[in-house]
Short mmCIF file of C-alpha atoms in Angstrom, two decimals:
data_model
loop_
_atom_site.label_atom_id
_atom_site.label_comp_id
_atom_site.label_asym_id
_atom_site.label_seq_id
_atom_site.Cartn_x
_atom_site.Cartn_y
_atom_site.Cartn_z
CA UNK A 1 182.98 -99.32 93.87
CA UNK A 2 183.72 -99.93 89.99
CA UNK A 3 181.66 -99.03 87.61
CA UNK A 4 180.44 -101.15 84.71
CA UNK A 5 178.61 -98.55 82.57
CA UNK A 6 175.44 -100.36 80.60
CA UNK A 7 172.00 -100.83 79.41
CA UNK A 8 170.72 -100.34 82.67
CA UNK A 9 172.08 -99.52 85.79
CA UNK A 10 170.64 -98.80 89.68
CA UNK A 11 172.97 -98.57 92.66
CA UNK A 12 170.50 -96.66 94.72
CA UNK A 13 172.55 -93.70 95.43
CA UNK A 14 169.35 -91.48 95.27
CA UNK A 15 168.59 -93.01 99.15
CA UNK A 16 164.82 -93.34 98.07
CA UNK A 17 163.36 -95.77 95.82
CA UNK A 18 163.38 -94.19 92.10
CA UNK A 19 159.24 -94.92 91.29
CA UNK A 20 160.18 -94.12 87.80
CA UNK A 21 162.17 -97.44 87.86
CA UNK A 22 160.85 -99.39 90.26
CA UNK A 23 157.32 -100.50 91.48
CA UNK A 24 157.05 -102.28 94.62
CA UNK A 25 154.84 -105.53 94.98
CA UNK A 26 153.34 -107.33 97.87
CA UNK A 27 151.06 -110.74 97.92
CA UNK A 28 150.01 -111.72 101.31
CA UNK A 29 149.37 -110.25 104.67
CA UNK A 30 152.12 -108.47 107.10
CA UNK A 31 152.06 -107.06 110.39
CA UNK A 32 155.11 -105.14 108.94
CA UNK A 33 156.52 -104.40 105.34
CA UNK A 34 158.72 -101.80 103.88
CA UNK A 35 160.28 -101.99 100.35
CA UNK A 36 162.79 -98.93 100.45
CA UNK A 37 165.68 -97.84 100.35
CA UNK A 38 168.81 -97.05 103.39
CA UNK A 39 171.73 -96.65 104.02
CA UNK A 40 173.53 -99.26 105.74
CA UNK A 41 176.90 -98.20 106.70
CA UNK A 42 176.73 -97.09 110.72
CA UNK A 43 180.09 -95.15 110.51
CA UNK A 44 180.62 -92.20 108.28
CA UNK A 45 180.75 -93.89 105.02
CA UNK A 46 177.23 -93.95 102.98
CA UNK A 47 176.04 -97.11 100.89
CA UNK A 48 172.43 -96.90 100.38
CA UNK A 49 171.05 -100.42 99.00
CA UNK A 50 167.47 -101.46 98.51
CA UNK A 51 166.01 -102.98 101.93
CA UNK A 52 163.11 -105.31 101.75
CA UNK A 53 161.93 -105.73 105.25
CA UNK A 54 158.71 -108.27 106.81
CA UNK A 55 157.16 -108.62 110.43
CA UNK A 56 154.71 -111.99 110.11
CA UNK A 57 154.43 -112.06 113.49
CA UNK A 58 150.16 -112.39 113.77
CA UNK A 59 149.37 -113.13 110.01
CA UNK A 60 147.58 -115.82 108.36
CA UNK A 61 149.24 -116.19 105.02
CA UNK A 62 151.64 -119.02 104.76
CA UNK A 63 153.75 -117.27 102.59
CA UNK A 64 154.26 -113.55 102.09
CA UNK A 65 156.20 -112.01 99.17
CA UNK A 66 157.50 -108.34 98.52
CA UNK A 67 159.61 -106.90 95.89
CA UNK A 68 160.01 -104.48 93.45
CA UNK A 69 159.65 -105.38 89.68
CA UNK A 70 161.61 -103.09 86.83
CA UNK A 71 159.18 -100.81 85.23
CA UNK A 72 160.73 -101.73 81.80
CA UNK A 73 161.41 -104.83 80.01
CA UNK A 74 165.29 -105.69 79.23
CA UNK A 75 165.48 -107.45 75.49
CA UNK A 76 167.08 -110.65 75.50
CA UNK A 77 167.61 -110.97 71.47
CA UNK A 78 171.11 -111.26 72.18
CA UNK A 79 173.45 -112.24 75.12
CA UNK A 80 173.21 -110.16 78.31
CA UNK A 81 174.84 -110.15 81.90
CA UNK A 82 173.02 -109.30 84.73
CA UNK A 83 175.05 -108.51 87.78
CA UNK A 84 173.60 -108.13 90.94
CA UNK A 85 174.91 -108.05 95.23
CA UNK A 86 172.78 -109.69 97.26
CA UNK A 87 173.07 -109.24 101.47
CA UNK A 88 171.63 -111.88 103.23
CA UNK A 89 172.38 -109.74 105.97
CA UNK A 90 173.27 -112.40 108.67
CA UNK A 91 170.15 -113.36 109.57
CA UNK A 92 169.88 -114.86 113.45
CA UNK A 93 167.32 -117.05 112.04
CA UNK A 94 166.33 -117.67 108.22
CA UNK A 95 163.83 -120.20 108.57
CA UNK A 96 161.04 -119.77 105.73
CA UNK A 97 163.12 -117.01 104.51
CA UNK A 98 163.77 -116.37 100.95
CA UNK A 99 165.81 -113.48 98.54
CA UNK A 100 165.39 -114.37 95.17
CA UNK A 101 166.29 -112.20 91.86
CA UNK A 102 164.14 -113.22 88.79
CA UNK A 103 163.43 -112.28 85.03
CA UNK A 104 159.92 -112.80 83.93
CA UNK A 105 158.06 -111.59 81.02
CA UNK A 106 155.21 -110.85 82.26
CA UNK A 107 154.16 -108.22 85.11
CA UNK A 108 152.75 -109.49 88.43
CA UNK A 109 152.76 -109.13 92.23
CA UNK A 110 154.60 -112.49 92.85
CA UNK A 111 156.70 -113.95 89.71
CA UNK A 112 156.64 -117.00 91.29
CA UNK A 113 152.92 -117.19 90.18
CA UNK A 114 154.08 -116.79 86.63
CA UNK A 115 154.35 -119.59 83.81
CA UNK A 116 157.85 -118.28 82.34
CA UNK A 117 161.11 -116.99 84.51
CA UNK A 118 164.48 -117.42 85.73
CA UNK A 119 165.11 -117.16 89.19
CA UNK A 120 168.14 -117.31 91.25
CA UNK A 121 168.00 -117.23 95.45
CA UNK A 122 168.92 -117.71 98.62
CA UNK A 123 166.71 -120.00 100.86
CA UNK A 124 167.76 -119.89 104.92
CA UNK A 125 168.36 -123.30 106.10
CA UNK A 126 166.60 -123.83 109.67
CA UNK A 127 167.48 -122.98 112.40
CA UNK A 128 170.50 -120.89 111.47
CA UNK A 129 172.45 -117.92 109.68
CA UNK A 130 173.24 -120.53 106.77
CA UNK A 131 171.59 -120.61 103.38
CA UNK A 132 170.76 -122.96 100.42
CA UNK A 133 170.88 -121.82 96.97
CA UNK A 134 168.89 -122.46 94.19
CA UNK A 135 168.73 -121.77 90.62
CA UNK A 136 165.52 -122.62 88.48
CA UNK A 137 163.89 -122.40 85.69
CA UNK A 138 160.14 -122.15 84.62
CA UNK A 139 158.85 -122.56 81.26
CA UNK A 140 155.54 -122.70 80.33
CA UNK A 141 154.25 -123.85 83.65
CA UNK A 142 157.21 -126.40 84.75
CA UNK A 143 159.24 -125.55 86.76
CA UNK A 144 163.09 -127.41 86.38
CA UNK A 145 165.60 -127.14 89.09
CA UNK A 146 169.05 -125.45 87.04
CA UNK A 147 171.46 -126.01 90.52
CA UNK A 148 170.90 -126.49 93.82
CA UNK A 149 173.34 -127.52 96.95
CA UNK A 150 170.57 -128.68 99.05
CA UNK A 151 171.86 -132.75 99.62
CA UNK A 152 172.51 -134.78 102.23
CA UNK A 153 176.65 -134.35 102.86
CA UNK A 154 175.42 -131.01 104.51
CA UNK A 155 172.67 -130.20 106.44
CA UNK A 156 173.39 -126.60 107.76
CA UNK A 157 174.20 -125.21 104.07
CA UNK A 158 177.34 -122.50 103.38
CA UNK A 159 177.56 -119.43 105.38
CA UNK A 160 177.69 -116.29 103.40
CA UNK A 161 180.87 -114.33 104.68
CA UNK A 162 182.08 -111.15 103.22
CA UNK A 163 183.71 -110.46 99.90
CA UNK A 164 182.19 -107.15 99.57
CA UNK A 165 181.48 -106.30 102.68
CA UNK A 166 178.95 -106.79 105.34
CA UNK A 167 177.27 -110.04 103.79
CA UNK A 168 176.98 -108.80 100.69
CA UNK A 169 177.82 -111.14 97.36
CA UNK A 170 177.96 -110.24 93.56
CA UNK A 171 175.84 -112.60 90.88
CA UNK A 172 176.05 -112.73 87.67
CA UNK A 173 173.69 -114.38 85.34
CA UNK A 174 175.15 -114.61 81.90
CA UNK A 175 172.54 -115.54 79.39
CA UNK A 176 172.13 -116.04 76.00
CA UNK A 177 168.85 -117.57 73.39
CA UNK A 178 170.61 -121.13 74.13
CA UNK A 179 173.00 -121.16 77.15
CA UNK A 180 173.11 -119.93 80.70
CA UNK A 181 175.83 -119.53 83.44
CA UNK A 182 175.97 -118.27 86.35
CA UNK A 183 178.78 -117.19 89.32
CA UNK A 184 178.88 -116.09 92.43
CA UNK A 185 181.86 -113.97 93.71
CA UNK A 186 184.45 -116.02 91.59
CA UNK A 187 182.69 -119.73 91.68
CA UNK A 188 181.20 -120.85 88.66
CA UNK A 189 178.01 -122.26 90.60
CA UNK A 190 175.96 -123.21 86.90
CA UNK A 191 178.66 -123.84 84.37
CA UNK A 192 177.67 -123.07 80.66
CA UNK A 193 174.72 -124.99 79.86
CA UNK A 194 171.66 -125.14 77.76
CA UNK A 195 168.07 -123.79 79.28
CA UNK A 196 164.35 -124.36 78.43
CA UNK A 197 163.76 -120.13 78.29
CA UNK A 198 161.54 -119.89 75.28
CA UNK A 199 160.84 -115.54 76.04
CA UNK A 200 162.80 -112.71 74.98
CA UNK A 201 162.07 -109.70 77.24
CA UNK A 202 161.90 -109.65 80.92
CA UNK A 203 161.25 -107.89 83.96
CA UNK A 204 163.74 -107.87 86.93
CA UNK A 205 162.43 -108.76 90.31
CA UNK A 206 163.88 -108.29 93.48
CA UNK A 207 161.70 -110.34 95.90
CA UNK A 208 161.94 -111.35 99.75
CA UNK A 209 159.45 -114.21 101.30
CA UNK A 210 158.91 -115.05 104.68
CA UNK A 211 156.75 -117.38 106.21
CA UNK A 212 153.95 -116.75 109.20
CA UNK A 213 154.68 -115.33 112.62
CA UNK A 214 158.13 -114.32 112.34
CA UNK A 215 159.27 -110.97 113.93
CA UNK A 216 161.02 -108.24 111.22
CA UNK A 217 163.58 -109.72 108.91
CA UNK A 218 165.68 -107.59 106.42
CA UNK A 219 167.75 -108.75 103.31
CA UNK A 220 169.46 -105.80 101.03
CA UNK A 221 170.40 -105.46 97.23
CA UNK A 222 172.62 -103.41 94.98
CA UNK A 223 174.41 -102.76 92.07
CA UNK A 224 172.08 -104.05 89.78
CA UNK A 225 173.96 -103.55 85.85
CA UNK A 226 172.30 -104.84 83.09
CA UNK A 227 175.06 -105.63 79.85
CA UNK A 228 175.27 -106.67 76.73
CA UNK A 229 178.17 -109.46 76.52
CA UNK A 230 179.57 -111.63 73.53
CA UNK A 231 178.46 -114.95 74.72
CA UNK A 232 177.05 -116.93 78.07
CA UNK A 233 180.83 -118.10 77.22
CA UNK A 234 182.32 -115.29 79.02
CA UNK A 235 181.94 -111.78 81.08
CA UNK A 236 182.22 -108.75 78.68
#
């Protein structure tokens, strides 16, 4: 694939989670976890991404979360695009199942926990392979939905199909002190629009939930750039 050379950069190619980049974090109880990295091409291509696996089968834990947070903070004083592919890896059944990319100031084992972040993800729609997407926002303790299709014209939510192969989709989160956008593939899913942000470094997460008793469940990232850009106006 393309390169987009800038302030930070991981497309896994090392096939092993780089600890000098990365730490992994858990909160709750599995009968299964792995936070690592494979490759997920079965011919003889290689494309290592970053797997996030969970067996809840037997746990007590309503939720479980695991991830891997940045082990430095990006600076936000001026506008930056995060780009990000996210495989939702076709899941048979997505029930209670979440992948969710987030920027938070603050380290912890589960952002979600956290007073201040941005978070963008995909939630699986029961009983299916479809997903609902959300985008929110939480500043100083309140939490404000940014986008969300979840309504009633459609219950089963969009299918993810495959731009860039297997499931996999590119994000980008354009963001600036004042404004935020933010696309999928080529859809403009949050057009340019003012947000309640009030930090100015963050951590990137990469997080998977599932609920209990569920047997192992997989979703995949990659290709996560870090730019500087002009604007939330526009891609650099």
């Amino acid at each position: 694939m393309a390169r987009y050379p800038g302030l930070f950069e991981e497309y896994f190619e090392k096939g092993k989670l780089d600890k000098s980049r990365w730490k992994a974090i858990y909160d709750g109880d599995f009968t299964e976890a792995a936070v690592d990295v494979i490759d997920v091409d079965s011919g003889e291509n290689i494309d290592f991404r970053l797997r996030l696996r969970a067996n809840t089968i037997g746990t007590s834990n309503p939720l479980k979360y695991l991830g891997v947070r940045s082990k430095k903070k990006v600076a936000l004083d001026n506008a930056k695009v995060f780009r990000f592919d996210l495989d939702w890896n076709n899941q048979a059944n997505g029930s209670y199942l979440s992948a969710s990319f987030y920027l938070c100031p603050t380290e912890s084992n589960n952002p979600k926990e956290e007073d201040n972040w941005l978070k963008f993800e995909y939630v699986g729609v029961p009983p299916g392979r479809n997903v609902r997407i959300n985008i929110l926002e939480k500043a100083n303790g309140a939490v404000r939905p940014l986008y969300t299709d979840w309504g009633l014209r459609d219950d089963h939510g969009r299918p993810l199909g495959k731009p860039l192969g297997l499931f996999s989709h590119r994000i980008a989160i354009i963001l600036d002190k004042n404004s935020l956008r933010v696309i999928q593939d080529d859809e403009t899913l949050f057009p340019l629009s003012k947000h309640n942000l009030n930090f100015t470094t963050a951590y990137i997460y990469l997080q998977m939930s599932s609920g209990t008793n569920y047997p192992s469940r997989e979703v995949y990232f990659d290709n996560i750039i870090v730019r500087n850009a002009f604007s939330a106006r526009r891609l650099p």
